[in-house]
JSON list of C-alpha atoms in Angstrom, two decimals:
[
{"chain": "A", "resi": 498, "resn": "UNK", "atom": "CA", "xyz": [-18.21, 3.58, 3.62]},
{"chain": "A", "resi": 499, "resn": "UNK", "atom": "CA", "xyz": [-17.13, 6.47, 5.36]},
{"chain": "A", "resi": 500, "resn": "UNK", "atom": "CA", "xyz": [-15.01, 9.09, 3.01]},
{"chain": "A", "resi": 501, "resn": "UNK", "atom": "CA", "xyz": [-12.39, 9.20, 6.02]},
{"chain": "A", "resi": 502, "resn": "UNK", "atom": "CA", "xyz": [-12.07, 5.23, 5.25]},
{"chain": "A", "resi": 503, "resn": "UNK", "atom": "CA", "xyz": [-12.17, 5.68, 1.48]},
{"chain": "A", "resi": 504, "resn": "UNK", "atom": "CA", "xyz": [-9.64, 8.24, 1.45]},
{"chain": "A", "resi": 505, "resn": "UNK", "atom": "CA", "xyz": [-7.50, 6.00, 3.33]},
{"chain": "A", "resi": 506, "resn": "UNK", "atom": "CA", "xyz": [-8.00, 3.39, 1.35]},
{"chain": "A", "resi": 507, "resn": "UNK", "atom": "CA", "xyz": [-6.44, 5.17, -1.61]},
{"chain": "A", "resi": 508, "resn": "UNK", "atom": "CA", "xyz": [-3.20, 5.31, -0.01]},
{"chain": "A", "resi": 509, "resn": "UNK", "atom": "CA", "xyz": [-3.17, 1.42, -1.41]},
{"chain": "A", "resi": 510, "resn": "UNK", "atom": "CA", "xyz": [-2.54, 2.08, -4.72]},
{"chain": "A", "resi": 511, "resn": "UNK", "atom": "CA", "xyz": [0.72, 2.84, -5.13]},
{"chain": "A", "resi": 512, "resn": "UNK", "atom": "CA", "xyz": [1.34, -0.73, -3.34]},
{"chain": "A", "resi": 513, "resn": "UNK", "atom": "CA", "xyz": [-1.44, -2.28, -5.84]},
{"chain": "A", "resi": 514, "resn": "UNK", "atom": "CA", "xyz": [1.19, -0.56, -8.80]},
{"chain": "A", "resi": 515, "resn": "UNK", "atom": "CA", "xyz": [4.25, -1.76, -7.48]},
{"chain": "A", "resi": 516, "resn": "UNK", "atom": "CA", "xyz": [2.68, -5.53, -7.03]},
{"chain": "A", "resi": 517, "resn": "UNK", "atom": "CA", "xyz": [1.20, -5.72, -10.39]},
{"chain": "A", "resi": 518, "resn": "UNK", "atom": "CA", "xyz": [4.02, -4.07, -12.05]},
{"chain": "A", "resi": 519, "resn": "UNK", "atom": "CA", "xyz": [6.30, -6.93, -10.89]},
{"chain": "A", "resi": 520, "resn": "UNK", "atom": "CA", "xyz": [3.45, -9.75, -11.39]},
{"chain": "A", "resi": 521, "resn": "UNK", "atom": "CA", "xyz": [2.77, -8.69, -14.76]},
{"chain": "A", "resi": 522, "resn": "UNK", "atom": "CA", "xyz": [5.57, -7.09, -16.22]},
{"chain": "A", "resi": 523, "resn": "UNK", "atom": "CA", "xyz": [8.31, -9.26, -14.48]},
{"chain": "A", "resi": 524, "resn": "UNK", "atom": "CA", "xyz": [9.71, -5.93, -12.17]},
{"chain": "A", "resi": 525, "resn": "UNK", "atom": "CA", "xyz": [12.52, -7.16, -9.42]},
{"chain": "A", "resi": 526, "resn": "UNK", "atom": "CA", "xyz": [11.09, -6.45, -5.63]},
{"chain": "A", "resi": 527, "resn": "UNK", "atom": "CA", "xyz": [13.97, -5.39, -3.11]},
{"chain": "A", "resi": 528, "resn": "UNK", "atom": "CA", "xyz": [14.40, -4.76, -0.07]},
{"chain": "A", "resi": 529, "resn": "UNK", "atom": "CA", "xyz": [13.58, -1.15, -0.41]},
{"chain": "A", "resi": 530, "resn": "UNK", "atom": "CA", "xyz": [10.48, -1.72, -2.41]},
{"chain": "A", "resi": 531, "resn": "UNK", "atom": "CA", "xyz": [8.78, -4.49, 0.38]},
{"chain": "A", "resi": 532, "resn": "UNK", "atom": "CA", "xyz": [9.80, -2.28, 3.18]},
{"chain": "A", "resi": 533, "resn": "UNK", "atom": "CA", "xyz": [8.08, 0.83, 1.60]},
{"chain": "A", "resi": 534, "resn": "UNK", "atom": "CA", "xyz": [4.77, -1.44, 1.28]},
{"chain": "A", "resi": 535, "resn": "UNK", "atom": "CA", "xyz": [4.82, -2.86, 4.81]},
{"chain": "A", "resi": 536, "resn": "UNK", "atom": "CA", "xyz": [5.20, 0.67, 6.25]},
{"chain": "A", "resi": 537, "resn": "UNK", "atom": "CA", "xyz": [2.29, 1.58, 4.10]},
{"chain": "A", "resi": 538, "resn": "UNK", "atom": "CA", "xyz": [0.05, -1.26, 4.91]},
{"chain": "A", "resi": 539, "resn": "UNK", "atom": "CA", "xyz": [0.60, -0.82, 8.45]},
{"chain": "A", "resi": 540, "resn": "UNK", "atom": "CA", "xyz": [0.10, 3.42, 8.27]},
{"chain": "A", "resi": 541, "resn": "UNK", "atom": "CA", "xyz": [-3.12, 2.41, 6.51]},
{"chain": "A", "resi": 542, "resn": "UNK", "atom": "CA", "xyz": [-4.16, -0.39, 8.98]},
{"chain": "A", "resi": 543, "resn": "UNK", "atom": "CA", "xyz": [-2.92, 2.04, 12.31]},
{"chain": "A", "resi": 544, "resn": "UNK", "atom": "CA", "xyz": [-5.70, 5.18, 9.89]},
{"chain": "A", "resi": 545, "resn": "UNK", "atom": "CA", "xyz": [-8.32, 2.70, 9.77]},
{"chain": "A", "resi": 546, "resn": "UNK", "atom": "CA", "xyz": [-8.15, 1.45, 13.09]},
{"chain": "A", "resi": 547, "resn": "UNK", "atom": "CA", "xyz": [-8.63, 5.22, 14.53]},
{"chain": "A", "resi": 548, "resn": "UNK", "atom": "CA", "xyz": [-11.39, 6.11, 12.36]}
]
């Protein structure tokens, strides 16, 4: 794996905390919280597409 791809790919974790946090310790999701993570995901998909 490229590092370009691999240092792209750590912009995931904060979404992989916020999901787990409200799977395992029972954290409300709003509105705010799923927009952050679909603006992520799709900065991370638009990074990885270019490189």
């Amino acid at each position: 794996m490229p590092p370009t791809s691999a240092s792209t790919g750590m912009l995931l974790v904060p979404v992989i905390g916020v999901v787990s946090a409200a799977i395992i310790l029972g954290e409300p999701l709003g509105l705010r919280e799923i927009g952050a993570m679909v603006l992520t995901l799709g900065g991370v998909t638009l990074a990885l597409q270019r490189a």
